[in-house]
Tab-separated table of C-alpha atoms in Angstrom:
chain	number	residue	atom	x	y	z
K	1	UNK	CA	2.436	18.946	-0.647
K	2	UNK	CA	2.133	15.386	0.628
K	3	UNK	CA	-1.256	13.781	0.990
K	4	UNK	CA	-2.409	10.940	3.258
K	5	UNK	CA	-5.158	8.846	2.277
K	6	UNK	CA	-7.473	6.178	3.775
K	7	UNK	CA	-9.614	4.059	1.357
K	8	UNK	CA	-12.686	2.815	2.556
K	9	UNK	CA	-14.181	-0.560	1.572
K	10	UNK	CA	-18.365	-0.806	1.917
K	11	UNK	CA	-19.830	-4.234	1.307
K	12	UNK	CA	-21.259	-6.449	3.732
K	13	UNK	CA	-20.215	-9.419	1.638
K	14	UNK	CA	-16.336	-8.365	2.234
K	15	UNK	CA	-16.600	-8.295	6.074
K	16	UNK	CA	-18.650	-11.811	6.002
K	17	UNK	CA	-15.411	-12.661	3.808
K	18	UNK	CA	-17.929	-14.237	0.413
K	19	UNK	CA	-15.579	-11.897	-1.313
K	20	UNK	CA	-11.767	-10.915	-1.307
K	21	UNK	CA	-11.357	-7.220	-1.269
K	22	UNK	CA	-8.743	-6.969	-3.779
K	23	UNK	CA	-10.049	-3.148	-4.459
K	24	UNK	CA	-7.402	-2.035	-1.628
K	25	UNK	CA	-4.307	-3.565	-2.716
K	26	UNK	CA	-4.948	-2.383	-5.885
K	27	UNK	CA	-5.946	1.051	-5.194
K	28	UNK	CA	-2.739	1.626	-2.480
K	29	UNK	CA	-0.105	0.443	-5.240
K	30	UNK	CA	-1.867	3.382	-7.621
K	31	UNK	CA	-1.687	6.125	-5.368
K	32	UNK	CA	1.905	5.101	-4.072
K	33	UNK	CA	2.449	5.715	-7.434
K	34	UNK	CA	1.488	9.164	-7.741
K	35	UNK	CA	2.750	9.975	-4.523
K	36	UNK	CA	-0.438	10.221	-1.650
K	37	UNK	CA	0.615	8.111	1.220
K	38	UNK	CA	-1.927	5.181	1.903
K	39	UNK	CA	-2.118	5.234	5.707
K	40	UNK	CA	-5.372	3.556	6.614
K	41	UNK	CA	-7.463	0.668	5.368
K	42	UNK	CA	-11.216	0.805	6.409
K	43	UNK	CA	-13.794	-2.222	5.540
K	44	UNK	CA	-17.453	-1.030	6.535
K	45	UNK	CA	-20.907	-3.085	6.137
K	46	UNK	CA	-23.626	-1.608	3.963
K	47	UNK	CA	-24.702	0.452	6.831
K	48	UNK	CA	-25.276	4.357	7.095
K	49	UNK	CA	-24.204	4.971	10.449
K	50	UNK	CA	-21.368	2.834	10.619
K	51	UNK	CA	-20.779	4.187	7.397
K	52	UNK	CA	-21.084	7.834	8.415
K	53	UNK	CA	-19.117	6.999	11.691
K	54	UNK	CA	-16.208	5.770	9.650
K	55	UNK	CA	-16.121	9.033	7.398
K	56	UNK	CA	-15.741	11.337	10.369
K	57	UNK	CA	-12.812	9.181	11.631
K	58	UNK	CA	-10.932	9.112	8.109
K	59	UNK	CA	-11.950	13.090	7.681
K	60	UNK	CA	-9.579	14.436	10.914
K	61	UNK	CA	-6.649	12.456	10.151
K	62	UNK	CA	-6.634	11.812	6.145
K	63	UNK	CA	-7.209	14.621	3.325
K	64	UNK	CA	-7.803	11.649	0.469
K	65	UNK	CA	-10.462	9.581	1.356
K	66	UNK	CA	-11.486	6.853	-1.298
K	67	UNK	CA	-15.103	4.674	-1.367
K	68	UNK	CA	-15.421	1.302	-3.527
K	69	UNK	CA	-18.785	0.095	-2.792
K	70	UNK	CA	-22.173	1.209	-2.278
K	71	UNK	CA	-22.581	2.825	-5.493
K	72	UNK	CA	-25.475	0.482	-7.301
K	73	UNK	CA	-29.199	0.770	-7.636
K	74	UNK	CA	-30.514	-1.125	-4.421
K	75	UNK	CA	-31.821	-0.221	-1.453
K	76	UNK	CA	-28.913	-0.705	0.413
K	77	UNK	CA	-26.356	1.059	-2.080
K	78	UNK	CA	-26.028	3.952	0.023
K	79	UNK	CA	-22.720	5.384	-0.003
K	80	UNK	CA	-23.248	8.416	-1.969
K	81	UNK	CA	-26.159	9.639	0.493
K	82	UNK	CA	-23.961	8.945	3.570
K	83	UNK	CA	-20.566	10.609	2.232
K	84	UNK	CA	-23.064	13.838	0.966
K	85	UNK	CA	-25.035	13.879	4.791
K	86	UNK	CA	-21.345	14.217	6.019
K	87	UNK	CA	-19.744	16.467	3.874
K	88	UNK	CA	-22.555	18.739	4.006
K	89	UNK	CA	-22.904	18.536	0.111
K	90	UNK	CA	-26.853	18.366	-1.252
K	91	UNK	CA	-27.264	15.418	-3.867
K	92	UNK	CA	-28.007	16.777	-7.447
K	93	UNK	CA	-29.733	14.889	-10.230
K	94	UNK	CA	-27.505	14.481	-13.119
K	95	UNK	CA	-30.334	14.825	-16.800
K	96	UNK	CA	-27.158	14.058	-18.924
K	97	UNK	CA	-25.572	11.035	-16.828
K	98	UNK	CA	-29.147	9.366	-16.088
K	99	UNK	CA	-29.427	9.340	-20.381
K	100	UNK	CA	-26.211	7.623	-20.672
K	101	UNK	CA	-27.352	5.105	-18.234
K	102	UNK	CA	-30.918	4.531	-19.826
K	103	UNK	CA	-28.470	4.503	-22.969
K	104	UNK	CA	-26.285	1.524	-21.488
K	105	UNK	CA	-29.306	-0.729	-20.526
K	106	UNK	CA	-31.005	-0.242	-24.159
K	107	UNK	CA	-27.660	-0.886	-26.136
K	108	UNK	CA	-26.074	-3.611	-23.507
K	109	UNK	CA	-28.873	-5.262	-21.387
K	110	UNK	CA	-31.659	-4.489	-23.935
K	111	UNK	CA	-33.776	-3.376	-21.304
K	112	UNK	CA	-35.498	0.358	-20.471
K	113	UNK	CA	-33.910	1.394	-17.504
K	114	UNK	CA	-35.640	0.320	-14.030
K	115	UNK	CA	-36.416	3.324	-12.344
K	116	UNK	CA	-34.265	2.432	-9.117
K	117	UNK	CA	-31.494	3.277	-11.536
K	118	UNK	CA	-32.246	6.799	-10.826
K	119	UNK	CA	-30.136	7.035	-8.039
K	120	UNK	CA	-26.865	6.142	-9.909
K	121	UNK	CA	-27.031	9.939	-11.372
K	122	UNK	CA	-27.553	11.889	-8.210
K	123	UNK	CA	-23.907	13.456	-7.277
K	124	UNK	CA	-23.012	15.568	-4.711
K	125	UNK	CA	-23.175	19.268	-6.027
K	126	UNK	CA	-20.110	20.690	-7.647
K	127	UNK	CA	-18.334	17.663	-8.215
K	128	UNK	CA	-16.003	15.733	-11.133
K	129	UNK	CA	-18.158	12.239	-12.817
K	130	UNK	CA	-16.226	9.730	-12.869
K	131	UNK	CA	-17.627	8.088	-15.995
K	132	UNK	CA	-17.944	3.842	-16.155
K	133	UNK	CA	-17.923	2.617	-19.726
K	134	UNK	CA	-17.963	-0.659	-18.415
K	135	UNK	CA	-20.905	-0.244	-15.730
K	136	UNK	CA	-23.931	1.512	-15.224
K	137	UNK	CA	-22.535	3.217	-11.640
K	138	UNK	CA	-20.383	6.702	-12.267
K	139	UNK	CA	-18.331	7.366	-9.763
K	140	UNK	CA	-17.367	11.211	-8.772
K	141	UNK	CA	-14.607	13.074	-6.450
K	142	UNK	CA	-15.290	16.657	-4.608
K	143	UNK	CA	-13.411	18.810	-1.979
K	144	UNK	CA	-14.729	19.762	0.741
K	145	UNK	CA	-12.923	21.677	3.966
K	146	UNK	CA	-9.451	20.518	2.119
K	147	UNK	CA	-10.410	16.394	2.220
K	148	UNK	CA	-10.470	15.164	-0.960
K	149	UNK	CA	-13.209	12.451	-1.574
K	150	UNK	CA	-13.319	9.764	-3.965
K	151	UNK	CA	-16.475	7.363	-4.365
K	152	UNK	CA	-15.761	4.179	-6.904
K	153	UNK	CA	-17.504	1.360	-7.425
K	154	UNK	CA	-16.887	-1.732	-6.050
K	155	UNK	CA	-16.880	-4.677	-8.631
K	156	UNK	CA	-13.351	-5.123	-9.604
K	157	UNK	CA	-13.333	-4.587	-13.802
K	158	UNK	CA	-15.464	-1.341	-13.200
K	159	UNK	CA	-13.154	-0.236	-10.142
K	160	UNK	CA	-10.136	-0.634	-11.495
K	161	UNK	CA	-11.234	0.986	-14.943
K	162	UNK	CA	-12.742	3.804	-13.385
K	163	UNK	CA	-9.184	4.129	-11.103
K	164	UNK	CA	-6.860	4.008	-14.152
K	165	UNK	CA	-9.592	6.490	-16.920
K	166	UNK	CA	-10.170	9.193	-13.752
K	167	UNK	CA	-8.965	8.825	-10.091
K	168	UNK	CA	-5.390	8.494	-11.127
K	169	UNK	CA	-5.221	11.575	-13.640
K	170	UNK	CA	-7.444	13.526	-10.260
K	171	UNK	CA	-4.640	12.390	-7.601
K	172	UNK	CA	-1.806	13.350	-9.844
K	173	UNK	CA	-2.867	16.920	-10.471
K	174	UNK	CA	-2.651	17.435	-6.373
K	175	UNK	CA	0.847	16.913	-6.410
K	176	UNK	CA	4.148	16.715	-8.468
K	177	UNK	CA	5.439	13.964	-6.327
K	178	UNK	CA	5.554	10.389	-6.757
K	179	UNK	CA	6.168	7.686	-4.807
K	180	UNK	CA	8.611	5.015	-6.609
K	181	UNK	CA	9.875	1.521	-4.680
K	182	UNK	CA	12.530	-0.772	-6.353
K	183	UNK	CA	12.367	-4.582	-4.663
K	184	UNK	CA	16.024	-6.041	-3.853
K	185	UNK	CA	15.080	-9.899	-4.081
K	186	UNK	CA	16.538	-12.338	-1.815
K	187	UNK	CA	17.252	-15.903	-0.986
K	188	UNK	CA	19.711	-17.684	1.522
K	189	UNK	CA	18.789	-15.508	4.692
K	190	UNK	CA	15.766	-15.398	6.889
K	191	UNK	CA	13.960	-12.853	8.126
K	192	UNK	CA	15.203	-12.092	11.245
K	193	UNK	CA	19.085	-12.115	9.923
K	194	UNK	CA	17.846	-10.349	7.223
K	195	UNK	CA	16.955	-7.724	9.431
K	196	UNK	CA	19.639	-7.962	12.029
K	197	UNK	CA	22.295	-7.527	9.429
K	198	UNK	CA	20.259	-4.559	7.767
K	199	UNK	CA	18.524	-2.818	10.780
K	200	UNK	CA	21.340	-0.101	11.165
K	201	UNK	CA	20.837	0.957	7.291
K	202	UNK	CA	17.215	1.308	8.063
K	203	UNK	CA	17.138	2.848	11.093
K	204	UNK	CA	18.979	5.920	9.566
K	205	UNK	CA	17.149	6.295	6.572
K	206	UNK	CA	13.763	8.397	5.848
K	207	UNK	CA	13.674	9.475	1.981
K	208	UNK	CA	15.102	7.088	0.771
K	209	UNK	CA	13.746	4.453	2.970
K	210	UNK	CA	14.348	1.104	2.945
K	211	UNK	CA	12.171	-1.852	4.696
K	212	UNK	CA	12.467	-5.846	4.874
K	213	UNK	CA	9.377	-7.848	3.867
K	214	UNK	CA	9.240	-11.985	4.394
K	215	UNK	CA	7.988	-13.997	1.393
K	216	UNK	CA	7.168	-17.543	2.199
K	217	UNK	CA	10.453	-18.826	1.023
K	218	UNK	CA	12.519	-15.375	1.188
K	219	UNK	CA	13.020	-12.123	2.098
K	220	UNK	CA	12.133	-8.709	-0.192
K	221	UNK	CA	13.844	-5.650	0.664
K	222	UNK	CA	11.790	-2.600	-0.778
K	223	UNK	CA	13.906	0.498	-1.010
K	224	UNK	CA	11.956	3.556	-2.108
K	225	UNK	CA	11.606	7.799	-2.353
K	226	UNK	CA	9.426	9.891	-2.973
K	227	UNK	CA	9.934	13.575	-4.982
K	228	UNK	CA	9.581	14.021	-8.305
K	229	UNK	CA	9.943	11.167	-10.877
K	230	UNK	CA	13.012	11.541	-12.143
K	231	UNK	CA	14.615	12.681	-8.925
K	232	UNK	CA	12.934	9.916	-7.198
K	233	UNK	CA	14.782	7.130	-9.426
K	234	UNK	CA	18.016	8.819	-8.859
K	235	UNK	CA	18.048	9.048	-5.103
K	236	UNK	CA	17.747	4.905	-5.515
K	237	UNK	CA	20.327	4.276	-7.899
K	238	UNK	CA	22.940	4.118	-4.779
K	239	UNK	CA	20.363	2.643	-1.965
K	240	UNK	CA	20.239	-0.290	-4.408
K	241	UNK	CA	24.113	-0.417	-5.023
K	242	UNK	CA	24.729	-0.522	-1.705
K	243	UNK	CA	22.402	-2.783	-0.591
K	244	UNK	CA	23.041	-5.274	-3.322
K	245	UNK	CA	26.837	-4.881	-2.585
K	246	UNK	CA	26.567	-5.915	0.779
K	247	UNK	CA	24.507	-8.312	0.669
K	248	UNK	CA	26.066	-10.429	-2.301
K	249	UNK	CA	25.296	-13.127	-3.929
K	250	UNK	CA	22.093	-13.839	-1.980
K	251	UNK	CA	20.560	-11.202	-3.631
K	252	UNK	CA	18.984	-12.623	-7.193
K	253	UNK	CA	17.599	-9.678	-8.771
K	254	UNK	CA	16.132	-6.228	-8.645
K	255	UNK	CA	12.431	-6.427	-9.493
K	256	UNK	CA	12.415	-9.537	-10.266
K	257	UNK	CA	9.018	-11.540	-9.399
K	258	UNK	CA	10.749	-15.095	-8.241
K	259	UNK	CA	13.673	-17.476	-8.554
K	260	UNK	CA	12.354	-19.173	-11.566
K	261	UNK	CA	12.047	-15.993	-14.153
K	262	UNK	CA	15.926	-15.205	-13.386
K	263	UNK	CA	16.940	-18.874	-14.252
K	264	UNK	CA	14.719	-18.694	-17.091
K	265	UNK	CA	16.663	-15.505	-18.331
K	266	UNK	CA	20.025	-16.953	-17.520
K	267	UNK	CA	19.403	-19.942	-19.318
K	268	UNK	CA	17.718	-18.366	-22.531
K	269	UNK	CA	21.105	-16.198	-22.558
K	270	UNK	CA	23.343	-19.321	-22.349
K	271	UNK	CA	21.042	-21.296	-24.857
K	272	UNK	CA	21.006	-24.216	-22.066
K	273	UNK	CA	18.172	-26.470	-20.960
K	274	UNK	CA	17.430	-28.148	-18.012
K	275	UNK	CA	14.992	-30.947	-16.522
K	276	UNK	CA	13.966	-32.407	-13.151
K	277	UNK	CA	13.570	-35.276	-11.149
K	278	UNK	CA	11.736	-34.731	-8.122
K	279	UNK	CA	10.300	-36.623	-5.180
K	280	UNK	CA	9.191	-34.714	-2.156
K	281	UNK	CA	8.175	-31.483	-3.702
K	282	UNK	CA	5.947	-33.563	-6.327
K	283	UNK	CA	6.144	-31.500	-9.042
K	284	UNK	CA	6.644	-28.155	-8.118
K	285	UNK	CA	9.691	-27.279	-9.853
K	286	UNK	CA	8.399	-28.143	-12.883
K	287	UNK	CA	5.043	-26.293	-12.418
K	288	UNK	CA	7.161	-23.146	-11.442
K	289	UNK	CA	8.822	-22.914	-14.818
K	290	UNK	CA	6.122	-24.572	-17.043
K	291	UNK	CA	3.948	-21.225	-15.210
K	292	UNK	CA	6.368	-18.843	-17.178
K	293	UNK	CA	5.492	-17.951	-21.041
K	294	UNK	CA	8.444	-19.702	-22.933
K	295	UNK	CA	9.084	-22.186	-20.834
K	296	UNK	CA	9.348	-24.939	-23.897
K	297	UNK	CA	12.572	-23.179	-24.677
K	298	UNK	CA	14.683	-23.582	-21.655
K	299	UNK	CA	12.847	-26.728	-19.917
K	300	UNK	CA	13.225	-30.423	-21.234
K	301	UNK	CA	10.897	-32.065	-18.577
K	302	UNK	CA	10.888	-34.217	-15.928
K	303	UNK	CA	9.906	-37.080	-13.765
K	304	UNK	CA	8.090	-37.171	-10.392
K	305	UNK	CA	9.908	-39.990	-8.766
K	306	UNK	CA	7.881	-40.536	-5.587
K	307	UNK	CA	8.119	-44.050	-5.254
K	308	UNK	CA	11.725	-45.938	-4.676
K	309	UNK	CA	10.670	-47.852	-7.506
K	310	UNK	CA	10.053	-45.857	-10.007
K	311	UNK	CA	13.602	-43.948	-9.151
K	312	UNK	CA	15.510	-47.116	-9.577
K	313	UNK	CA	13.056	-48.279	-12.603
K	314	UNK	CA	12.396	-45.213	-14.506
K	315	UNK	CA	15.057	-42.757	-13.839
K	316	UNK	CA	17.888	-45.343	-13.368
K	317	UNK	CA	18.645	-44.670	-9.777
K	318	UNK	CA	20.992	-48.106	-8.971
K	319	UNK	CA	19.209	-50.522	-6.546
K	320	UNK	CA	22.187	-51.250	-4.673
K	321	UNK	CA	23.081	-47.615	-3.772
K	322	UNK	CA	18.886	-47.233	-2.900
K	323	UNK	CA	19.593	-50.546	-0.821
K	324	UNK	CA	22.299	-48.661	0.879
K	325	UNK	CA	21.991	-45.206	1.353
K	326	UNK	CA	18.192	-45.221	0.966
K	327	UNK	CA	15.885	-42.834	-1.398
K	328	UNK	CA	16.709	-39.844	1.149
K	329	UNK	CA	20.282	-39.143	0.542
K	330	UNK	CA	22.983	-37.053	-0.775
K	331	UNK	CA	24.237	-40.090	-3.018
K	332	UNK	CA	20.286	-40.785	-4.583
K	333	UNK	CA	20.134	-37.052	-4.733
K	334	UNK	CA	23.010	-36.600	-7.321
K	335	UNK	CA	21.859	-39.882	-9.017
K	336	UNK	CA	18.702	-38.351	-9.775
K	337	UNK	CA	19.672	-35.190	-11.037
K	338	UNK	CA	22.318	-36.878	-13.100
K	339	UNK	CA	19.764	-39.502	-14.792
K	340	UNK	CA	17.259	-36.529	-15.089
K	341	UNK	CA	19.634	-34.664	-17.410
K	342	UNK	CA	21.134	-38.259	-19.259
K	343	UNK	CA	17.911	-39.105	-20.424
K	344	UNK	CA	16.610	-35.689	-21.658
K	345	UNK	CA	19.545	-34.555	-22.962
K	346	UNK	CA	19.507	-31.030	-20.926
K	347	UNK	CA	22.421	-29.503	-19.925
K	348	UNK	CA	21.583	-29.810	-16.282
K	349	UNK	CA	19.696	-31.918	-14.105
K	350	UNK	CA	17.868	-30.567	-10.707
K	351	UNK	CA	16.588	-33.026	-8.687
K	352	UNK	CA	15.133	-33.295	-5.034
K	353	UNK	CA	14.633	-36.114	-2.260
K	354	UNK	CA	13.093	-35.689	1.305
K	355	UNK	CA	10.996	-35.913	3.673
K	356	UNK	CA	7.990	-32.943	3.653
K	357	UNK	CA	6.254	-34.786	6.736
K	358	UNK	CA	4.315	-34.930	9.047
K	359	UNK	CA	5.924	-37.797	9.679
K	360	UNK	CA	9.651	-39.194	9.462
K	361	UNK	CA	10.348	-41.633	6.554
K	362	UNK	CA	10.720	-45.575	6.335
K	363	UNK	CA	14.056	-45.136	7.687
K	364	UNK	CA	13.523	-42.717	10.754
K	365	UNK	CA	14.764	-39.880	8.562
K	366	UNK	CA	13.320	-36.562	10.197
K	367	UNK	CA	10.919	-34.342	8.774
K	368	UNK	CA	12.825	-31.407	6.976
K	369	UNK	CA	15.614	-33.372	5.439
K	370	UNK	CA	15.903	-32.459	2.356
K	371	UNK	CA	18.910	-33.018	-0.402
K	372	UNK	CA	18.945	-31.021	-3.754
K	373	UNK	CA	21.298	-32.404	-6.332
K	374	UNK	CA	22.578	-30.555	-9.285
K	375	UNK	CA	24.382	-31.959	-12.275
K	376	UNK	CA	26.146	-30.444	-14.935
K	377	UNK	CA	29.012	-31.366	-17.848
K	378	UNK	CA	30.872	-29.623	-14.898
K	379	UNK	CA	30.338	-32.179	-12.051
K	380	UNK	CA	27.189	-33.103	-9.381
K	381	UNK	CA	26.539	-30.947	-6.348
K	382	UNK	CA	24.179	-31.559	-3.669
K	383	UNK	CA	22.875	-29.912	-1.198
K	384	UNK	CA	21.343	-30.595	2.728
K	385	UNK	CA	18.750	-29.132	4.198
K	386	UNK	CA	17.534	-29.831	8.031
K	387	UNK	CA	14.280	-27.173	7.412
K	388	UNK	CA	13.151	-28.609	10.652
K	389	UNK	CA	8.971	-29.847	11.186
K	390	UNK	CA	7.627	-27.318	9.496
K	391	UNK	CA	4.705	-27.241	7.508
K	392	UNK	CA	4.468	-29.816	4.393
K	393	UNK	CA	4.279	-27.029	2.196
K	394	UNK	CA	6.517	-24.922	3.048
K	395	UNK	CA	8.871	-27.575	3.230
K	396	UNK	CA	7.778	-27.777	-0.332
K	397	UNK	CA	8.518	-24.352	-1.294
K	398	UNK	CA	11.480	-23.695	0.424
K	399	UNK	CA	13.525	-27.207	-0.890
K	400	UNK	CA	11.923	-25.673	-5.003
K	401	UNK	CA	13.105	-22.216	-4.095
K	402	UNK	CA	16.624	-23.671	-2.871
K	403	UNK	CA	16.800	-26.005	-6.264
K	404	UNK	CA	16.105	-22.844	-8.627
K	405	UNK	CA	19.012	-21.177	-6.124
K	406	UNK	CA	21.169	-23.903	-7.230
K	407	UNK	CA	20.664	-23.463	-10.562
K	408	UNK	CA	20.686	-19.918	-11.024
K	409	UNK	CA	24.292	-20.283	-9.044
K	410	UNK	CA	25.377	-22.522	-12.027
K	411	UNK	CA	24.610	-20.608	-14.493
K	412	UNK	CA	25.834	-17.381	-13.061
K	413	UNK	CA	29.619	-18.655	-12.177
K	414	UNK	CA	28.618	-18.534	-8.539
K	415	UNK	CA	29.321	-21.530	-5.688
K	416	UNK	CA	26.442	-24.285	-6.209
K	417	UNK	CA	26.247	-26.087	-3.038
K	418	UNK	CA	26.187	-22.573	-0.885
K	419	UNK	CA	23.466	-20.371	-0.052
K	420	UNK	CA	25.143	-17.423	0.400
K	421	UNK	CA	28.644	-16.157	0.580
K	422	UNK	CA	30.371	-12.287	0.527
K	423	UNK	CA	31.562	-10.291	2.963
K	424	UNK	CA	27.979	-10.060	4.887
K	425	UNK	CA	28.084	-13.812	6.060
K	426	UNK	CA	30.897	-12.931	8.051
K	427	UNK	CA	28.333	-11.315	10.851
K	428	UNK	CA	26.243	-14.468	11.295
């Protein structure tokens, strides 16, 4: 059987937006996982009636509901008393989870219990405790009129303990399915060619299913099924193939968090090193891979040329061809990544020169020109990029992400100075 869920959020402090409410993301991946649809997000102030109002909306059109919030001592922790006034289910005083908590604040807070504690071991009759070895709120799940209902705390350690120790194992035994995804990373198409070259595949599939998602810089394809475990990995096996077949070489991995982590692995395979020399993105590259654990053994370092200067005095750039061409240009570009690797030693250099904006350069340059150069024992490669007025940052991020494309291209046999090739490119 297939089960839809909504998860409701109660906290005041989340709809004021003082705090994040991570709880949800977290909570959707896990019950993807064991196979209940996640079909509704619900974020409610600590009040009763909007409260109650909520719960008779998510009771006609979900059969999993799941609370974080409301759970403490205080006068306004109230979501217990709301979900039992509209289930219909009488509150119960719990004698053996009111000792554990009286136990929790003697051993952990060295305190006797206050007595608004009390409330934290009334459950709704009938139901599972959900213990908290990490709090002093229990949480608890009951059935009633075929809804499942789920209350959790809200504070994030104590959530997501209590979701891994009891709500998971609970949600599992209602069904044999799961729900398993498999991300088809990207770079070198946008979006909206992305989806134009993809939206026939999609449009005919249901289980498996496959949908595009944007990333700042690229574009994540999720392809996913849902059945048993084991039959749900094999109905992907070909989605995947085919999808990674047609698309090419703009596709970078399968499950792969980012650009960086597959250069990393290509380069701890081939033993090589690299190092930067970077102007516009200040940095960036290098943060991206120093972020990774290992990083010593695959980066050299680099320089953050930002000034003319200091790419003509520190990295070696030659004044005359900075005289000529100026500091954004294909011919500083390959200088740069070619001094970058001379004096670290590292197989390859990456290097990048532009103009992030708002405003156009010295020399009337636009904002969004950008030139990555690449060098290698094999040659220098650069390449252009007109990314247009965009945002500084993303200007940022996109002229990083299309370095790391560079490199990975190197080091994988693949053309460095395109973005994307195969049989695919032939539509746009």
């Amino acid at each position: 059987m297939s089960h839809t869920a909504e998860i409701i959020a109660v906290g005041t402090e989340l709809l004021l937006g003082n705090i994040t409410n991570t709880n949800a993301s977290e909570i959707s991946r896990a019950l993807s996982a064991v196979g209940v649809n996640v079909f509704w997000h619900t974020v409610v102030g600590d009040n009763p009636e909007r409260l109650r109002e909520a719960l008779k909306i998510a009771r006609k059109r979900a059969d999993v509901i799941l609370t974080t919030g409301g759970l403490g001592p205080t006068y306004d922790d109230l979501t217990k008393q709301t979900v039992c006034e509209t289930f219909g289910k009488p509150l119960v005083l719990r004698e053996d989870v009111l000792e554990h908590i009286r136990t929790y604040f003697a051993r952990n807070v060295h305190l006797v219990m206050p007595e608004n504690n009390r409330q934290q071991a009334e459950f709704p009759a009938d139901c599972v405790i959900f213990d908290n070895p990490v709090g002093t709120a229990p949480g608890c799940a009951f059935e009633a009129e075929g809804v499942h209902v789920l209350m959790l705390p809200g504070p994030p350690f104590e959530m997501r303990t209590m979701l891994q120790n009891w709500a998971v194992p609970y949600l599992r035994g209602l069904s044999k399915e799961v729900i398993v995804s498999h991300d088809i990373m990207t770079f070198g198409l946008g979006e909206s060619p992305m989806e134009d070259l993809m939206r026939e595949r999609i449009s005919r599939m249901e289980n498996p299913s496959l949908a595009t998602y944007a990333k700042p810089s690229e574009v994540r394809l999720r392809a996913t099924a849902k059945a048993d475990s084991a039959a749900a990995e094999a109905m992907l096996v070909p989605v995947v193939k085919e999808v990674t077949d047609y698309l090419g070489d703009v596709v970078y991995g399968v499950d792969i968090p980012n650009l960086e982590t597959v250069c990393m692995t290509h380069l701890k395979e081939k033993g090589w090193t690299f190092a930067t020399a970077e102007s516009c993105t200040g940095g960036q590259i290098a943060a991206r891979i120093t972020a990774l654990s290992g990083a010593s053994s695959v980066y050299r370092g680099g320089v953050v040329s930002y000034w003319t200067s200091v790419k003509a005095e520190v990295l070696g750039v030659p004044q005359t061809l900075l005289d000529q061409y100026g500091a954004v240009s294909e011919e500083c570009a390959r200088s740069m990544a070619e001094n970058a690797r001379r004096i670290t030693g590292a197989d390859i250099g990456l290097s990048v020169t532009g103009v992030a904006g708002p405003d156009p350069d010295e020399r009337n340059n636009p904002v969004g020109l950008v030139y990555v150069g690449l060098a290698s024992s094999d040659g220098t490669w650069c390449r252009k990029l007109e990314l247009g007025k965009r945002r500084r940052d993303r200007i940022q991020d996109l002229a990083a992400n299309h370095a790391y494309d560079m490199l990975r291209r190197c080091l994988t046999g693949l053309p460095v100075e395109q973005s994307g090739t195969g049989k695919h490119m032939e539509k746009l």
